[in-house]
Coordinates of C-alpha atoms and ligand atoms in Angstrom, one line a residue:
X9 CA 0.0 0.0 0.0
X10 CA 3.0 2.4 -0.6
X11 CA 3.2 3.5 3.0
X12 CA -0.6 4.2 3.2
X13 CA -2.5 2.8 6.1
X14 CA -4.1 -0.6 5.6
X15 CA -7.9 -0.7 5.5
X16 CA -9.5 -3.6 7.3
X17 CA -13.1 -4.4 6.5
X18 CA -15.3 -6.7 8.5
X19 CA -17.8 -8.0 6.0
X20 CA -21.1 -9.8 6.6
X21 CA -23.3 -11.7 4.1
X22 CA -26.7 -13.3 4.9
X23 CA -28.8 -12.8 1.7
X24 CA -29.8 -16.4 1.1
X25 CA -28.8 -19.6 2.8
X26 CA -25.2 -19.0 3.9
X27 CA -24.3 -17.1 7.0
X28 CA -20.9 -15.6 6.3
X29 CA -18.3 -13.2 7.7
X30 CA -14.9 -12.2 6.6
X31 CA -12.0 -9.9 7.3
X32 CA -10.4 -8.4 4.2
X33 CA -7.4 -6.2 4.0
X34 CA -7.2 -3.5 1.3
X35 CA -9.9 -5.1 -0.7
X36 CA -7.9 -8.0 -2.0
X37 CA -6.3 -9.9 0.8
X38 CA -8.6 -12.3 2.7
X39 CA -7.5 -12.7 6.3
X40 CA -10.5 -14.9 7.1
X41 CA -13.6 -16.2 5.3
X42 CA -16.1 -18.1 7.5
X43 CA -19.1 -19.6 5.9
X44 CA -21.8 -21.5 7.7
X45 CA -23.9 -23.3 5.1
X46 CA -27.5 -24.3 5.6
X47 CA -27.5 -26.6 2.6
X48 CA -28.1 -29.8 4.7
X49 CA -31.1 -28.2 6.3
X50 CA -32.8 -27.0 3.1
X51 CA -32.1 -30.2 1.3
X52 CA -34.9 -31.8 3.3
X53 CA -37.3 -29.4 1.5
X54 CA -35.7 -29.5 -1.9
X55 CA -34.9 -25.7 -1.8
X56 CA -34.3 -22.7 0.4
X57 CA -37.1 -22.1 2.9
X58 CA -36.9 -18.4 3.7
X59 CA -38.3 -18.6 7.2
X60 CA -35.9 -21.3 8.2
X61 CA -33.0 -19.4 6.6
X62 CA -33.7 -16.3 8.7
X63 CA -33.9 -18.3 11.9
X64 CA -30.6 -20.1 11.2
X65 CA -28.9 -16.8 10.4
X66 CA -29.9 -15.5 13.8
X67 CA -28.5 -18.6 15.5
X68 CA -25.2 -18.6 13.6
X69 CA -24.3 -15.0 12.9
X70 CA -22.5 -14.1 16.2
X71 CA -20.4 -17.3 16.1
X72 CA -19.5 -16.7 12.5
X73 CA -18.4 -13.1 13.1
X74 CA -16.4 -14.1 16.2
X75 CA -14.6 -16.8 14.2
X76 CA -13.9 -14.4 11.3
X77 CA -12.3 -11.9 13.7
X78 CA -10.3 -14.5 15.6
X79 CA -9.0 -16.3 12.5
X80 CA -7.9 -13.0 11.1
X81 CA -6.2 -12.2 14.4
X82 CA -7.9 -8.8 14.7
X83 CA -10.1 -7.1 17.3
X84 CA -13.1 -4.9 16.5
X85 CA -11.0 -1.8 17.3
X86 CA -8.6 -2.7 14.5
X87 CA -11.4 -2.7 11.9
X88 CA -11.9 0.4 9.7
X89 CA -15.5 -0.3 8.6
X90 CA -18.2 -2.8 8.6
X91 CA -19.6 -3.9 5.2
X92 CA -22.8 -5.8 4.8
X93 CA -25.0 -7.1 2.0
X94 CA -28.3 -5.2 2.1
X95 CA -29.9 -6.5 -1.1
X96 CA -31.0 -8.1 -3.3
X97 CA -32.0 -11.3 -1.5
X98 CA -34.5 -12.8 0.9
X99 CA -35.8 -9.9 3.1
X100 CA -35.8 -11.8 6.4
X101 CA -32.3 -13.2 5.7
X102 CA -30.9 -9.9 4.7
X103 CA -32.3 -8.2 7.8
X104 CA -30.3 -10.4 10.1
X105 CA -27.0 -9.3 8.6
X106 CA -28.1 -5.7 8.3
X107 CA -29.2 -5.5 11.9
X108 CA -26.1 -7.2 13.1
X109 CA -23.8 -4.9 11.1
X110 CA -25.6 -1.8 12.3
X111 CA -25.3 -3.0 15.9
X112 CA -21.5 -3.7 15.6
X113 CA -20.7 -0.5 13.7
X114 CA -22.7 1.6 16.2
X115 CA -21.2 0.0 19.3
X116 CA -17.6 0.0 17.9
X117 CA -18.1 3.5 16.4
X118 CA -17.1 2.4 12.9
X119 CA -18.5 3.4 9.5
X120 CA -21.2 1.3 8.0
X121 CA -21.2 0.4 4.3
X122 CA -24.1 -1.4 2.7
X123 CA -23.1 -3.5 -0.3
X124 CA -25.0 -4.7 -3.3
X125 CA -24.8 -8.5 -3.5
X126 CA -24.0 -8.6 -7.2
X127 CA -21.3 -6.0 -6.7
X128 CA -19.9 -8.4 -4.2
X129 CA -20.0 -11.3 -6.7
X130 CA -18.1 -9.2 -9.3
X131 CA -15.6 -8.0 -6.7
X132 CA -14.8 -11.7 -5.9
X133 CA -12.6 -11.6 -9.0
X134 CA -10.3 -9.0 -7.3
X135 CA -9.3 -11.3 -4.5
X136 CA -7.2 -13.7 -6.6
X137 CA -6.4 -11.5 -9.6
X138 CA -4.4 -8.7 -8.1
X139 CA -3.9 -7.1 -11.5
X140 CA -7.5 -7.0 -12.5
X141 CA -8.9 -3.5 -12.6
X142 CA -11.9 -2.0 -14.3
X143 CA -13.0 -1.5 -17.1
X144 CA -14.0 -5.1 -17.9
X145 CA -17.0 -7.1 -18.9
X146 CA -18.5 -9.5 -16.4
X147 CA -21.1 -12.2 -16.6
X148 CA -22.8 -12.7 -13.3
X149 CA -24.6 -16.1 -13.1
X150 CA -26.1 -17.1 -9.8
X151 CA -29.2 -18.7 -8.4
X152 CA -31.1 -15.4 -8.6
X153 CA -29.4 -13.4 -11.3
X154 CA -28.0 -13.6 -14.8
X155 CA -26.5 -10.3 -15.9
X156 CA -24.0 -9.2 -18.4
X157 CA -22.4 -6.2 -16.8
X158 CA -20.0 -3.6 -18.1
X159 CA -17.9 -2.7 -15.1
X160 CA -16.8 0.8 -15.9
X161 CA -15.1 1.6 -12.6
X162 CA -15.2 0.4 -9.0
X163 CA -18.8 0.7 -8.0
X164 CA -19.9 1.9 -11.5
X165 CA -21.8 -0.5 -13.6
X166 CA -24.1 -0.7 -16.7
X167 CA -26.2 -3.8 -17.2
X168 CA -26.2 -4.7 -20.9
X169 CA -28.0 -8.0 -20.7
X170 CA -30.2 -9.9 -18.3
X171 CA -32.5 -12.9 -18.1
X172 CA -36.1 -12.4 -19.1
X173 CA -37.3 -15.3 -16.9
X174 CA -35.3 -17.9 -14.8
X175 CA -31.8 -17.2 -13.7
X176 CA -29.1 -19.7 -14.9
X177 CA -28.7 -21.2 -11.5
X178 CA -32.4 -21.5 -11.0
X179 CA -32.6 -23.5 -14.2
X180 CA -29.8 -25.8 -12.9
X181 CA -31.7 -26.2 -9.7
X182 CA -35.1 -27.0 -11.3
X183 CA -33.6 -29.4 -13.9
X184 CA -31.7 -31.2 -11.2
X185 CA -34.9 -31.7 -9.2
X186 CA -36.6 -33.0 -12.4
X187 CA -33.9 -35.5 -13.2
X188 CA -33.8 -36.8 -9.6
X189 CA -30.5 -35.2 -8.6
X190 CA -32.0 -33.1 -5.8
X191 CA -30.7 -29.9 -4.2
X192 CA -28.4 -28.0 -4.7
X193 CA -28.8 -28.6 -8.4
X194 CA -25.8 -26.8 -9.9
X195 CA -23.0 -28.9 -8.4
X196 CA -24.9 -32.1 -8.9
X197 CA -25.6 -31.5 -12.6
X198 CA -21.9 -30.4 -13.0
X199 CA -20.8 -33.8 -11.5
X200 CA -23.4 -36.0 -13.3
X201 CA -22.6 -34.3 -16.7
X202 CA -19.0 -35.5 -16.6
X203 CA -20.3 -39.0 -17.1
X204 CA -22.7 -38.0 -19.9
X205 CA -22.8 -37.1 -23.5
X206 CA -23.4 -33.4 -24.1
X207 CA -24.4 -34.1 -27.7
X208 CA -27.0 -36.8 -26.8
X209 CA -30.1 -34.6 -26.8
X210 CA -30.4 -31.3 -28.6
X211 CA -32.1 -29.0 -26.2
X212 CA -33.1 -25.5 -27.5
X213 CA -30.7 -22.5 -27.3
X214 CA -33.0 -19.7 -26.6
X215 CA -32.6 -16.4 -28.5
X216 CA -34.4 -13.3 -27.2
X217 CA -35.6 -11.8 -30.4
X218 CA -35.3 -8.1 -29.7
X219 CA -32.1 -8.1 -27.7
X220 CA -28.5 -9.1 -28.4
X221 CA -27.5 -9.8 -24.9
X222 CA -30.6 -10.9 -22.9
X223 CA -31.1 -14.5 -21.8
X224 CA -34.1 -16.9 -21.4
X225 CA -33.8 -20.2 -19.6
X226 CA -37.4 -21.2 -19.0
X227 CA -37.6 -22.8 -22.5
X228 CA -34.7 -25.2 -22.0
X229 CA -36.0 -26.1 -18.6
X230 CA -39.4 -27.0 -20.1
X231 CA -37.7 -28.9 -22.9
X232 CA -35.9 -31.1 -20.4
X233 CA -39.2 -31.7 -18.5
X234 CA -41.0 -32.5 -21.8
X235 CA -38.2 -34.9 -22.9
X236 CA -38.4 -36.8 -19.6
X237 CA -42.2 -37.0 -19.7
X238 CA -42.1 -38.1 -23.4
X239 CA -39.7 -40.9 -22.5
X240 CA -41.8 -42.0 -19.6
X241 CA -45.0 -42.0 -21.7
X242 CA -43.3 -44.1 -24.4
X243 CA -41.9 -46.4 -21.7
X244 CA -38.4 -45.6 -22.9
X245 CA -35.4 -45.3 -20.6
X246 CA -33.6 -42.0 -20.4
X247 CA -30.1 -41.4 -19.2
X248 CA -29.6 -39.0 -16.3
X249 CA -26.0 -38.2 -17.1
X250 CA -26.8 -37.5 -20.8
X251 CA -29.7 -35.2 -19.9
X252 CA -27.5 -33.4 -17.4
X253 CA -24.7 -33.0 -19.9
X254 CA -27.0 -31.9 -22.8
X255 CA -28.9 -29.4 -20.6
X256 CA -25.6 -28.0 -19.2
X257 CA -24.3 -27.6 -22.8
X258 CA -27.5 -25.8 -23.9
X259 CA -27.1 -23.3 -21.1
X260 CA -23.3 -22.8 -21.4
X261 CA -23.6 -22.4 -25.2
X262 CA -26.0 -19.5 -24.8
X263 CA -23.9 -17.9 -22.0
X264 CA -20.7 -18.1 -24.1
X265 CA -22.4 -16.9 -27.2
X266 CA -23.9 -13.8 -25.7
X267 CA -20.8 -13.0 -23.7
X268 CA -18.6 -13.3 -26.8
X269 CA -21.0 -11.1 -28.8
X270 CA -20.7 -8.4 -26.0
X271 CA -16.9 -8.7 -25.9
X272 CA -16.9 -8.1 -29.7
X273 CA -19.3 -5.2 -29.7
X274 CA -17.8 -3.5 -26.6
X275 CA -14.2 -4.3 -27.7
X276 CA -13.6 -5.7 -24.2
X277 CA -10.0 -6.8 -23.5
X278 CA -10.9 -8.3 -20.1
X279 CA -13.7 -10.6 -19.3
X280 CA -14.7 -12.1 -15.9
X281 CA -17.4 -14.5 -14.6
X282 CA -18.9 -14.4 -11.2
X283 CA -21.7 -16.0 -9.0
X284 CA -22.5 -19.6 -8.1
X285 CA -22.8 -20.9 -11.7
X286 CA -19.3 -19.5 -12.4
X287 CA -18.1 -22.5 -10.4
X288 CA -19.4 -24.8 -13.2
X289 CA -16.6 -26.7 -14.8
X290 CA -18.0 -26.9 -18.3
X291 CA -18.7 -23.1 -18.3
X292 CA -15.2 -22.3 -17.1
X293 CA -13.6 -24.4 -19.8
X294 CA -15.9 -23.2 -22.6
X295 CA -15.2 -19.6 -21.6
X296 CA -11.5 -20.2 -21.3
X297 CA -11.4 -21.6 -24.8
X298 CA -13.6 -18.8 -26.3
X299 CA -11.5 -16.1 -24.7
X300 CA -8.2 -17.7 -25.8
X301 CA -9.5 -17.7 -29.4
X302 CA -10.2 -14.0 -29.2
X303 CA -7.1 -13.0 -27.2
X304 CA -9.2 -11.8 -24.3
X305 CA -7.9 -12.1 -20.8
X306 CA -10.4 -14.3 -18.8
X307 CA -10.8 -14.2 -15.1
X308 CA -12.8 -16.4 -12.7
X309 CA -12.8 -16.8 -9.0
X310 CA -12.0 -20.1 -7.1
X311 CA -15.3 -22.0 -6.5
X312 CA -15.4 -20.8 -2.8
X313 CA -15.5 -17.2 -4.0
X314 CA -18.1 -18.0 -6.7
X315 CA -20.9 -19.1 -4.4
X316 CA -22.1 -16.8 -1.6
X317 CA -19.4 -15.7 0.8
X318 CA -18.4 -12.6 2.8
X319 CA -14.9 -12.1 1.5
X320 CA -16.4 -10.8 -1.8
X321 CA -18.6 -8.4 0.2
X322 CA -15.4 -7.2 2.0
X323 CA -13.7 -6.6 -1.4
X324 CA -16.6 -4.6 -2.7
X325 CA -17.0 -2.7 0.5
X326 CA -13.3 -1.6 0.4
X327 CA -13.8 0.2 -3.0
X328 CA -17.1 1.7 -1.7
X329 CA -15.1 2.9 1.4
X330 CA -12.6 4.5 -0.9
X331 CA -15.4 6.1 -2.9
X332 CA -16.8 7.6 0.3
X333 CA -19.9 5.5 0.6
X334 CA -21.2 5.6 4.2
X335 CA -24.7 4.4 5.3
X336 CA -26.7 5.7 8.2
X337 CA -28.3 3.8 11.0
X338 CA -31.5 3.8 8.9
X339 CA -29.9 1.3 6.5
X340 CA -32.6 -1.3 5.6
X341 CA -32.7 -4.6 3.8
X342 CA -33.8 -4.0 0.1
X343 CA -34.9 -7.4 -1.4
X344 CA -35.0 -6.1 -5.0
X345 CA -32.1 -3.6 -4.8
X346 CA -30.9 -2.6 -8.3
X347 CA -27.3 -2.6 -9.2
X348 CA -25.8 0.9 -9.0
X349 CA -28.5 2.2 -6.6
X350 CA -27.4 3.7 -3.4
Ligands
LIG429 O1 -24.1 -17.1 -6.0 P1 -24.9 -18.1 -5.3 O2 -24.2 -18.9 -4.2 O3 -26.2 -17.5 -4.7 C1 -27.0 -16.5 -5.3 O4 -26.6 -15.4 -5.2 O5 -28.0 -16.9 -6.0 O6 -25.4 -19.1 -6.5 C2 -26.1 -20.3 -6.2 C3 -26.5 -20.9 -7.5 C4 -27.4 -22.1 -7.3 O7 -28.4 -22.1 -8.2 C5 -26.5 -23.3 -7.6 O8 -27.1 -24.4 -8.1 C6 -25.5 -22.7 -8.6 O9 -25.3 -21.4 -8.1 N1 -24.2 -23.4 -8.7 C7 -23.8 -24.1 -9.8 C8 -22.6 -24.7 -9.4 N2 -22.3 -24.4 -8.1 C9 -23.3 -23.6 -7.7 N3 -24.3 -24.2 -11.0 C10 -23.7 -24.9 -11.9 N4 -22.6 -25.6 -11.6 C11 -21.9 -25.5 -10.4 N5 -20.8 -26.2 -10.2
LIG430 ZN1 -25.0 -14.8 -4.6

């Protein structure tokens, strides 16, 4: 930091089913990253139950924060600011993190910085790629979002494409349920697809007529359901691994195609992916290949920084801190917060 004082952020994330806290130094160095996952609990119900998620966050959040501070070897007094996800997400889940962050910041007399969850996902790329700086193009693919984003600067974004219906991760989760793989769908399809033939079934690659960069995934999801129903009605066996691999190929083909179109049109030299689906091995290798062909530098976070975590919120909060963003004690959870809104 060239003699400048280090900035330590305590970050909190509770927007969905992970209770997470982290300590991040100067936006890019993770001193601790604690994640308490509720996956086992929600698996019983085949998906996230919001009320259960909120209750679990309340039970876990203090332990998770204490663990984050102690693993980082820092006390609250050493922290420069508290960063917290305040949207988008499940309102009850978000509220737990926001209330906790406000209480800590108020008691410790530290600034409070509300962070947009998607800004966090994008910032996950800064942690392991010290040289990555805006501007770059980023594809954010998670359970709730599918956005092609032009990252103009730290904290400054333009969304150039988005899903018209299901998010990419949502499609993975729904198809996984339909083919009997269960929850959470993405990693299970990823694994099953390795044993299958991606060319076995030609599922549709949806084009959104009036937009170059928008996505639609409800069609491919319905096509998978129809295929399985059709096989069952005809009494024909279908192969789970082939369906998983062919579905995954249909989704990744469209993600790669739209991203490469945007790279061409925007003349992007750097491209990143982020969000839970960015952990997908087929997507990572297809994007690597497509970017190599075009001489575009390609960035992706390690799987632990793709799915929900607090280190990414700490990275985003650091740049908001430098930009002067400070929230008041009236900060509230905003379930449908738009990217770029304050
Ligand atoms: O970013 P994330 O943890 O939470 C949201 O902000 O939504 O993303 C969760 C989503 C889930 O839909 C999950 O199935 C998907 O990311 N996911 C994957 C993989 N790992 C997680 N999808 C495909 N392949 C994976 N390996
Ligand atoms: Zn997320």
